PDB file of C-alpha atoms and ligand atoms in Angstrom:
ATOM      1  CA  UNK E 312      14.136   9.354 -39.245  1.00  0.00           C
ATOM      2  CA  UNK E 313      10.669   7.913 -38.717  1.00  0.00           C
ATOM      3  CA  UNK E 314      11.963   5.476 -36.064  1.00  0.00           C
ATOM      4  CA  UNK E 315      13.746   8.322 -34.266  1.00  0.00           C
ATOM      5  CA  UNK E 316      10.489  10.299 -34.221  1.00  0.00           C
ATOM      6  CA  UNK E 317       8.499   7.347 -32.810  1.00  0.00           C
ATOM      7  CA  UNK E 318      11.169   6.827 -30.137  1.00  0.00           C
ATOM      8  CA  UNK E 319      11.060  10.535 -29.244  1.00  0.00           C
ATOM      9  CA  UNK E 320       7.256  10.530 -28.978  1.00  0.00           C
ATOM     10  CA  UNK E 321       7.281   7.346 -26.878  1.00  0.00           C
ATOM     11  CA  UNK E 322       9.859   8.866 -24.518  1.00  0.00           C
ATOM     12  CA  UNK E 323       7.787  12.031 -24.197  1.00  0.00           C
ATOM     13  CA  UNK E 324       4.636   9.986 -23.522  1.00  0.00           C
ATOM     14  CA  UNK E 325       6.398   7.966 -20.844  1.00  0.00           C
ATOM     15  CA  UNK E 326       7.813  11.082 -19.203  1.00  0.00           C
ATOM     16  CA  UNK E 327       4.421  12.810 -19.217  1.00  0.00           C
ATOM     17  CA  UNK E 328       2.690   9.811 -17.725  1.00  0.00           C
ATOM     18  CA  UNK E 329       5.325   9.054 -15.145  1.00  0.00           C
ATOM     19  CA  UNK E 330       6.284   5.675 -16.601  1.00  0.00           C
ATOM     20  CA  UNK E 331       9.782   4.667 -15.747  1.00  0.00           C
ATOM     21  CA  UNK E 332       9.869   6.715 -12.540  1.00  0.00           C
ATOM     22  CA  UNK E 333       9.839   4.440  -9.506  1.00  0.00           C
ATOM     23  CA  UNK E 334       7.611   5.802  -6.769  1.00  0.00           C
ATOM     24  CA  UNK E 335       8.042   5.551  -3.009  1.00  0.00           C
ATOM     25  CA  UNK E 336       5.540   4.257  -0.455  1.00  0.00           C
ATOM     26  CA  UNK E 337       6.311   4.732   3.242  1.00  0.00           C
ATOM     27  CA  UNK E 338       5.704   1.456   5.110  1.00  0.00           C
ATOM     28  CA  UNK E 339       3.379   2.040   8.108  1.00  0.00           C
ATOM     29  CA  UNK E 340       3.836   5.778   7.536  1.00  0.00           C
ATOM     30  CA  UNK E 341       7.052   7.714   7.968  1.00  0.00           C
ATOM     31  CA  UNK E 342       7.535   6.555  11.526  1.00  0.00           C
ATOM     32  CA  UNK E 343      11.305   6.468  11.989  1.00  0.00           C
ATOM     33  CA  UNK E 344      11.443   9.978  13.444  1.00  0.00           C
ATOM     34  CA  UNK E 345      11.226  11.499  16.889  1.00  0.00           C
ATOM     35  CA  UNK E 346       7.681  11.540  18.248  1.00  0.00           C
ATOM     36  CA  UNK E 347       6.253   9.077  15.748  1.00  0.00           C
ATOM     37  CA  UNK E 348       5.437   5.359  15.894  1.00  0.00           C
ATOM     38  CA  UNK E 349       4.457   2.808  13.271  1.00  0.00           C
ATOM     39  CA  UNK E 350       0.888   3.300  12.078  1.00  0.00           C
ATOM     40  CA  UNK E 351       0.399   6.413  14.187  1.00  0.00           C
ATOM     41  CA  UNK E 352      -1.322   9.654  13.211  1.00  0.00           C
ATOM     42  CA  UNK E 353       2.117  11.278  13.510  1.00  0.00           C
ATOM     43  CA  UNK E 354       3.612   8.822  10.993  1.00  0.00           C
ATOM     44  CA  UNK E 355       0.860   9.571   8.464  1.00  0.00           C
ATOM     45  CA  UNK E 356       1.286  13.329   8.949  1.00  0.00           C
ATOM     46  CA  UNK E 357       5.067  12.941   8.554  1.00  0.00           C
ATOM     47  CA  UNK E 358       4.569  11.027   5.313  1.00  0.00           C
ATOM     48  CA  UNK E 359       2.352  13.824   4.014  1.00  0.00           C
ATOM     49  CA  UNK E 360       5.316  16.187   4.371  1.00  0.00           C
ATOM     50  CA  UNK E 361       7.395  14.077   1.970  1.00  0.00           C
ATOM     51  CA  UNK E 362       7.217  14.104  -1.808  1.00  0.00           C
ATOM     52  CA  UNK E 363       6.240  10.431  -2.056  1.00  0.00           C
ATOM     53  CA  UNK E 364       3.509   8.457  -3.811  1.00  0.00           C
ATOM     54  CA  UNK E 365       1.917   6.860  -0.780  1.00  0.00           C
ATOM     55  CA  UNK E 366       1.822   5.917   2.866  1.00  0.00           C
ATOM     56  CA  UNK E 367       0.883   2.348   3.761  1.00  0.00           C
ATOM     57  CA  UNK E 368      -1.160   1.332   6.794  1.00  0.00           C
ATOM     58  CA  UNK E 369      -2.755  -1.814   8.253  1.00  0.00           C
ATOM     59  CA  UNK E 370      -6.306  -2.340   9.493  1.00  0.00           C
ATOM     60  CA  UNK E 371      -8.182  -4.905  11.583  1.00  0.00           C
ATOM     61  CA  UNK E 372     -11.943  -5.199  12.045  1.00  0.00           C
ATOM     62  CA  UNK E 373     -13.169  -5.437  15.644  1.00  0.00           C
ATOM     63  CA  UNK E 374     -16.126  -7.640  16.576  1.00  0.00           C
ATOM     64  CA  UNK E 375     -18.346  -4.540  16.743  1.00  0.00           C
ATOM     65  CA  UNK E 376     -17.368  -3.162  13.337  1.00  0.00           C
ATOM     66  CA  UNK E 377     -14.586  -0.663  14.094  1.00  0.00           C
ATOM     67  CA  UNK E 378     -11.492  -0.521  11.899  1.00  0.00           C
ATOM     68  CA  UNK E 379      -8.376  -0.287  14.042  1.00  0.00           C
ATOM     69  CA  UNK E 380      -5.007   0.749  12.638  1.00  0.00           C
ATOM     70  CA  UNK E 381      -2.261  -1.661  13.693  1.00  0.00           C
ATOM     71  CA  UNK E 382       0.165  -4.063  12.102  1.00  0.00           C
ATOM     72  CA  UNK E 383       0.199  -7.091  14.387  1.00  0.00           C
ATOM     73  CA  UNK E 384      -2.933  -9.081  15.149  1.00  0.00           C
ATOM     74  CA  UNK E 385      -2.524  -8.364  18.849  1.00  0.00           C
ATOM     75  CA  UNK E 386      -1.327  -5.375  20.846  1.00  0.00           C
ATOM     76  CA  UNK E 387      -0.370  -5.702  24.523  1.00  0.00           C
ATOM     77  CA  UNK E 388      -2.198  -9.037  24.608  1.00  0.00           C
ATOM     78  CA  UNK E 389      -5.410  -7.709  23.025  1.00  0.00           C
ATOM     79  CA  UNK E 390      -6.328  -9.686  19.892  1.00  0.00           C
ATOM     80  CA  UNK E 391      -7.875  -7.000  17.702  1.00  0.00           C
ATOM     81  CA  UNK E 392     -10.069  -9.188  15.448  1.00  0.00           C
ATOM     82  CA  UNK E 393     -11.762 -10.870  18.455  1.00  0.00           C
ATOM     83  CA  UNK E 394     -12.091  -7.735  20.591  1.00  0.00           C
ATOM     84  CA  UNK E 395     -14.518  -4.842  20.803  1.00  0.00           C
ATOM     85  CA  UNK E 396     -13.679  -1.205  20.152  1.00  0.00           C
ATOM     86  CA  UNK E 397     -13.920  -0.567  23.898  1.00  0.00           C
ATOM     87  CA  UNK E 398     -11.129  -3.089  24.454  1.00  0.00           C
ATOM     88  CA  UNK E 399      -8.916  -1.478  21.774  1.00  0.00           C
ATOM     89  CA  UNK E 400      -9.474   2.246  22.079  1.00  0.00           C
ATOM     90  CA  UNK E 401      -7.134   2.879  25.008  1.00  0.00           C
ATOM     91  CA  UNK E 402      -4.211   0.839  23.692  1.00  0.00           C
ATOM     92  CA  UNK E 403      -1.251   3.216  23.667  1.00  0.00           C
ATOM     93  CA  UNK E 404       1.354   3.352  20.906  1.00  0.00           C
ATOM     94  CA  UNK E 405       5.071   3.830  21.548  1.00  0.00           C
ATOM     95  CA  UNK E 406       4.765   7.603  20.952  1.00  0.00           C
ATOM     96  CA  UNK E 407       1.930   8.009  23.466  1.00  0.00           C
ATOM     97  CA  UNK E 408      -0.929   8.169  20.956  1.00  0.00           C
ATOM     98  CA  UNK E 409      -3.970   5.979  21.451  1.00  0.00           C
ATOM     99  CA  UNK E 410      -4.369   3.368  18.721  1.00  0.00           C
ATOM    100  CA  UNK E 411      -6.027   5.155  15.769  1.00  0.00           C
ATOM    101  CA  UNK E 412      -9.181   4.121  13.984  1.00  0.00           C
ATOM    102  CA  UNK E 413      -9.111   4.178  10.184  1.00  0.00           C
ATOM    103  CA  UNK E 414     -11.645   7.004  10.186  1.00  0.00           C
ATOM    104  CA  UNK E 415      -9.084   9.297  11.841  1.00  0.00           C
ATOM    105  CA  UNK E 416      -6.647   8.564   9.002  1.00  0.00           C
ATOM    106  CA  UNK E 417      -9.391   9.230   6.471  1.00  0.00           C
ATOM    107  CA  UNK E 418     -10.130  12.585   8.135  1.00  0.00           C
ATOM    108  CA  UNK E 419      -6.461  13.510   7.776  1.00  0.00           C
ATOM    109  CA  UNK E 420      -6.527  12.438   4.105  1.00  0.00           C
ATOM    110  CA  UNK E 421      -9.686  14.460   3.493  1.00  0.00           C
ATOM    111  CA  UNK E 422      -8.100  17.616   4.897  1.00  0.00           C
ATOM    112  CA  UNK E 423      -4.738  17.422   3.174  1.00  0.00           C
ATOM    113  CA  UNK E 424      -3.925  19.172  -0.091  1.00  0.00           C
ATOM    114  CA  UNK E 425      -1.177  16.601  -0.708  1.00  0.00           C
ATOM    115  CA  UNK E 426      -1.667  14.210  -3.631  1.00  0.00           C
ATOM    116  CA  UNK E 427      -0.159  11.378  -1.578  1.00  0.00           C
ATOM    117  CA  UNK E 428      -2.227   8.194  -1.462  1.00  0.00           C
ATOM    118  CA  UNK E 429      -3.151   6.190   1.606  1.00  0.00           C
ATOM    119  CA  UNK E 430      -2.423   2.535   0.836  1.00  0.00           C
ATOM    120  CA  UNK E 431      -4.732   0.523   3.096  1.00  0.00           C
ATOM    121  CA  UNK E 432      -3.810  -3.074   3.870  1.00  0.00           C
ATOM    122  CA  UNK E 433      -6.758  -5.191   4.949  1.00  0.00           C
ATOM    123  CA  UNK E 434      -5.018  -7.598   7.316  1.00  0.00           C
ATOM    124  CA  UNK E 435      -5.681 -11.291   6.880  1.00  0.00           C
ATOM    125  CA  UNK E 436      -8.273 -12.181   9.499  1.00  0.00           C
ATOM    126  CA  UNK E 437      -8.777 -15.793  10.626  1.00  0.00           C
ATOM    127  CA  UNK E 438     -12.303 -16.100   9.266  1.00  0.00           C
ATOM    128  CA  UNK E 439     -13.332 -15.658   5.634  1.00  0.00           C
ATOM    129  CA  UNK E 440     -16.393 -13.682   6.736  1.00  0.00           C
ATOM    130  CA  UNK E 441     -14.198 -11.201   8.610  1.00  0.00           C
ATOM    131  CA  UNK E 442     -11.930 -10.642   5.600  1.00  0.00           C
ATOM    132  CA  UNK E 443     -14.968  -9.841   3.478  1.00  0.00           C
ATOM    133  CA  UNK E 444     -16.563  -7.686   6.187  1.00  0.00           C
ATOM    134  CA  UNK E 445     -13.294  -5.781   6.738  1.00  0.00           C
ATOM    135  CA  UNK E 446     -13.023  -5.077   2.997  1.00  0.00           C
ATOM    136  CA  UNK E 447     -16.637  -3.880   2.807  1.00  0.00           C
ATOM    137  CA  UNK E 448     -16.392  -1.731   5.941  1.00  0.00           C
ATOM    138  CA  UNK E 449     -13.178  -0.139   4.679  1.00  0.00           C
ATOM    139  CA  UNK E 450     -14.623   0.785   1.277  1.00  0.00           C
ATOM    140  CA  UNK E 451     -17.753   2.142   3.000  1.00  0.00           C
ATOM    141  CA  UNK E 452     -15.636   4.316   5.307  1.00  0.00           C
ATOM    142  CA  UNK E 453     -13.472   5.563   2.427  1.00  0.00           C
ATOM    143  CA  UNK E 454     -16.550   6.438   0.356  1.00  0.00           C
ATOM    144  CA  UNK E 455     -18.172   8.041   3.402  1.00  0.00           C
ATOM    145  CA  UNK E 456     -15.267  10.461   3.744  1.00  0.00           C
ATOM    146  CA  UNK E 457     -15.216  11.107   0.003  1.00  0.00           C
ATOM    147  CA  UNK E 458     -11.567  10.118  -0.358  1.00  0.00           C
ATOM    148  CA  UNK E 459     -11.825   7.219  -2.813  1.00  0.00           C
ATOM    149  CA  UNK E 460      -9.446   8.994  -5.193  1.00  0.00           C
ATOM    150  CA  UNK E 461      -6.805   9.210  -2.436  1.00  0.00           C
ATOM    151  CA  UNK E 462      -6.885   5.553  -1.430  1.00  0.00           C
ATOM    152  CA  UNK E 463      -5.566   2.249  -2.792  1.00  0.00           C
ATOM    153  CA  UNK E 464      -5.901  -1.222  -1.294  1.00  0.00           C
ATOM    154  CA  UNK E 465      -3.664  -4.219  -0.649  1.00  0.00           C
ATOM    155  CA  UNK E 466      -4.132  -7.554   1.138  1.00  0.00           C
ATOM    156  CA  UNK E 467      -2.577 -10.966   1.706  1.00  0.00           C
ATOM    157  CA  UNK E 468      -6.137 -12.301   1.607  1.00  0.00           C
ATOM    158  CA  UNK E 469      -7.217 -13.059  -1.960  1.00  0.00           C
ATOM    159  CA  UNK E 470     -10.830 -13.085  -0.727  1.00  0.00           C
ATOM    160  CA  UNK E 471     -10.411  -9.561   0.642  1.00  0.00           C
ATOM    161  CA  UNK E 472      -8.841  -8.428  -2.665  1.00  0.00           C
ATOM    162  CA  UNK E 473     -11.751  -9.840  -4.670  1.00  0.00           C
ATOM    163  CA  UNK E 474     -14.273  -8.193  -2.331  1.00  0.00           C
ATOM    164  CA  UNK E 475     -12.438  -4.867  -2.676  1.00  0.00           C
ATOM    165  CA  UNK E 476     -12.613  -5.172  -6.475  1.00  0.00           C
ATOM    166  CA  UNK E 477     -16.339  -5.942  -6.222  1.00  0.00           C
ATOM    167  CA  UNK E 478     -17.091  -3.039  -3.850  1.00  0.00           C
ATOM    168  CA  UNK E 479     -14.715  -0.494  -5.392  1.00  0.00           C
ATOM    169  CA  UNK E 480     -14.327  -1.443  -9.062  1.00  0.00           C
ATOM    170  CA  UNK E 481     -12.426   1.753  -9.916  1.00  0.00           C
ATOM    171  CA  UNK E 482      -9.870   1.360  -7.101  1.00  0.00           C
ATOM    172  CA  UNK E 483      -6.325   0.025  -7.389  1.00  0.00           C
ATOM    173  CA  UNK E 484      -6.177  -3.319  -5.550  1.00  0.00           C
ATOM    174  CA  UNK E 485      -2.949  -5.313  -5.209  1.00  0.00           C
ATOM    175  CA  UNK E 486      -2.324  -8.794  -3.846  1.00  0.00           C
ATOM    176  CA  UNK E 487       0.517  -9.299  -1.370  1.00  0.00           C
ATOM    177  CA  UNK E 488       1.087 -13.006  -0.868  1.00  0.00           C
ATOM    178  CA  UNK E 489       3.490 -13.634  -3.747  1.00  0.00           C
ATOM    179  CA  UNK E 490       2.067 -17.003  -4.810  1.00  0.00           C
ATOM    180  CA  UNK E 491      -0.095 -16.106  -7.827  1.00  0.00           C
ATOM    181  CA  UNK E 492       0.963 -14.951 -11.283  1.00  0.00           C
ATOM    182  CA  UNK E 493      -0.142 -11.553 -12.561  1.00  0.00           C
ATOM    183  CA  UNK E 494      -2.093 -13.265 -15.379  1.00  0.00           C
ATOM    184  CA  UNK E 495      -4.208 -15.247 -12.927  1.00  0.00           C
ATOM    185  CA  UNK E 496      -4.859 -12.209 -10.715  1.00  0.00           C
ATOM    186  CA  UNK E 497      -5.838 -10.225 -13.790  1.00  0.00           C
ATOM    187  CA  UNK E 498      -8.741 -12.622 -14.380  1.00  0.00           C
ATOM    188  CA  UNK E 499     -10.153 -11.450 -11.030  1.00  0.00           C
ATOM    189  CA  UNK E 500      -9.576  -7.790 -12.030  1.00  0.00           C
ATOM    190  CA  UNK E 501      -6.891  -7.291  -9.386  1.00  0.00           C
ATOM    191  CA  UNK E 502      -4.816  -4.356 -10.597  1.00  0.00           C
ATOM    192  CA  UNK E 503      -1.378  -5.093  -9.209  1.00  0.00           C
ATOM    193  CA  UNK E 504       1.107  -7.364  -7.544  1.00  0.00           C
ATOM    194  CA  UNK E 505       2.746  -6.169  -4.329  1.00  0.00           C
ATOM    195  CA  UNK E 506       5.329  -8.852  -3.600  1.00  0.00           C
ATOM    196  CA  UNK E 507       8.287  -9.485  -1.331  1.00  0.00           C
ATOM    197  CA  UNK E 508      11.719  -8.621  -2.660  1.00  0.00           C
ATOM    198  CA  UNK E 509      12.739 -12.296  -2.898  1.00  0.00           C
ATOM    199  CA  UNK E 510       9.569 -13.244  -4.772  1.00  0.00           C
ATOM    200  CA  UNK E 511      10.383 -10.728  -7.504  1.00  0.00           C
ATOM    201  CA  UNK E 512      14.028 -11.815  -7.514  1.00  0.00           C
ATOM    202  CA  UNK E 513      12.902 -15.382  -8.128  1.00  0.00           C
ATOM    203  CA  UNK E 514      10.237 -14.399 -10.667  1.00  0.00           C
ATOM    204  CA  UNK E 515      11.637 -11.343 -12.464  1.00  0.00           C
ATOM    205  CA  UNK E 516       9.497 -12.105 -15.541  1.00  0.00           C
ATOM    206  CA  UNK E 517       6.392 -11.202 -13.515  1.00  0.00           C
ATOM    207  CA  UNK E 518       7.314  -7.525 -13.895  1.00  0.00           C
ATOM    208  CA  UNK E 519       6.865  -7.579 -17.685  1.00  0.00           C
ATOM    209  CA  UNK E 520       3.910  -9.961 -17.383  1.00  0.00           C
ATOM    210  CA  UNK E 521       2.144  -7.490 -15.050  1.00  0.00           C
ATOM    211  CA  UNK E 522       2.968  -4.468 -17.193  1.00  0.00           C
ATOM    212  CA  UNK E 523       1.717  -6.258 -20.290  1.00  0.00           C
ATOM    213  CA  UNK E 524      -1.643  -6.561 -18.528  1.00  0.00           C
ATOM    214  CA  UNK E 525      -1.564  -2.899 -17.410  1.00  0.00           C
ATOM    215  CA  UNK E 526      -0.992  -4.004 -13.813  1.00  0.00           C
ATOM    216  CA  UNK E 527       1.311  -2.301 -11.282  1.00  0.00           C
ATOM    217  CA  UNK E 528       4.306  -3.872  -9.575  1.00  0.00           C
ATOM    218  CA  UNK E 529       5.076  -2.916  -5.991  1.00  0.00           C
ATOM    219  CA  UNK E 530       7.821  -4.505  -3.871  1.00  0.00           C
ATOM    220  CA  UNK E 531       8.144  -4.765  -0.075  1.00  0.00           C
ATOM    221  CA  UNK E 532       9.874  -4.071   2.211  1.00  0.00           C
ATOM    222  CA  UNK E 533      13.014  -2.624   0.683  1.00  0.00           C
ATOM    223  CA  UNK E 534      15.217  -0.802   3.179  1.00  0.00           C
ATOM    224  CA  UNK E 535      18.749  -1.301   1.776  1.00  0.00           C
ATOM    225  CA  UNK E 536      19.947   1.099  -0.905  1.00  0.00           C
ATOM    226  CA  UNK E 537      21.500  -1.731  -2.979  1.00  0.00           C
ATOM    227  CA  UNK E 538      18.141  -3.580  -2.960  1.00  0.00           C
ATOM    228  CA  UNK E 539      16.299  -0.406  -3.963  1.00  0.00           C
ATOM    229  CA  UNK E 540      18.694   0.029  -6.897  1.00  0.00           C
ATOM    230  CA  UNK E 541      18.236  -3.629  -7.885  1.00  0.00           C
ATOM    231  CA  UNK E 542      14.434  -3.338  -7.845  1.00  0.00           C
ATOM    232  CA  UNK E 543      14.557  -0.068  -9.769  1.00  0.00           C
ATOM    233  CA  UNK E 544      16.653  -1.799 -12.424  1.00  0.00           C
ATOM    234  CA  UNK E 545      14.166  -4.672 -12.500  1.00  0.00           C
ATOM    235  CA  UNK E 546      11.481  -2.154 -13.479  1.00  0.00           C
ATOM    236  CA  UNK E 547       9.107  -2.099 -10.508  1.00  0.00           C
ATOM    237  CA  UNK E 548       6.658   0.804 -10.261  1.00  0.00           C
ATOM    238  CA  UNK E 549       6.692   1.223  -6.476  1.00  0.00           C
ATOM    239  CA  UNK E 550       9.083   0.568  -3.615  1.00  0.00           C
ATOM    240  CA  UNK E 551       7.534   0.152  -0.173  1.00  0.00           C
ATOM    241  CA  UNK E 552      10.105   1.029   2.468  1.00  0.00           C
ATOM    242  CA  UNK E 553      10.794   1.979   6.068  1.00  0.00           C
ATOM    243  CA  UNK E 554      13.472   4.317   4.701  1.00  0.00           C
ATOM    244  CA  UNK E 555      11.565   6.739   2.459  1.00  0.00           C
ATOM    245  CA  UNK E 556      14.273   9.406   2.391  1.00  0.00           C
ATOM    246  CA  UNK E 557      16.852   6.935   1.077  1.00  0.00           C
ATOM    247  CA  UNK E 558      14.337   5.560  -1.438  1.00  0.00           C
ATOM    248  CA  UNK E 559      13.518   9.045  -2.743  1.00  0.00           C
ATOM    249  CA  UNK E 560      17.236   9.535  -3.463  1.00  0.00           C
ATOM    250  CA  UNK E 561      17.530   6.198  -5.282  1.00  0.00           C
ATOM    251  CA  UNK E 562      14.387   6.833  -7.328  1.00  0.00           C
ATOM    252  CA  UNK E 563      15.667  10.248  -8.402  1.00  0.00           C
ATOM    253  CA  UNK E 564      19.079   8.889  -9.469  1.00  0.00           C
ATOM    254  CA  UNK E 565      19.619   8.880 -13.232  1.00  0.00           C
TER     255      UNK E 565
HETATM  256 MG1  LIG D 122       1.185  -3.720   5.931  1.00  0.00          MG
END
């Protein structure tokens, strides 16, 4: 009887706290719709219309301190990390928008009543100093718009992750590169792993290791339903996907 009661209370606690429910993060926004493009304002606004945990985006620091939103290091031949804002501002996305600055995304996040998080990836710049400067500038911008509670951070750069932890000690910060155990990241106060599907397949024990340290497990980029189901079964907390509608369905399946 006592064991049954403990089990019941544990189940209730987990349900109340959302444990066990896999959450969806739209990769580069919800862009796979008419009129949107990856990492566009439209893709962020689309994501805000969905009942999902977060919308991921990528940022690069220009030589004059602007944070540009784009995935690749170059766009139409312009290398973002070695260019000025003036060289980047008129770059046109596939949907006709000009390339956004992070501050425009933060304005959108400030206005929205949605509880969705913006997951900001600090891209891995070539120079250590730029990774650190990009992390600092991003946290400063987020704090400046008063949206720290609506933002989480990720990076392939361990240096950027550590700088994010230093500058924003209350923020969730996850490492992307898949080559470090949760236990080692935990020493640096990094709060999660955000690893490729195959990395988690090859190291399934990292899920329990991370959870035992109160760290999150996110997996990218999972677009096939069978892979989503596999990762859900493995016990990940978040699925980052280009197919958020499909992922919502999988996450809601009993
Ligand atoms: Mg990214």
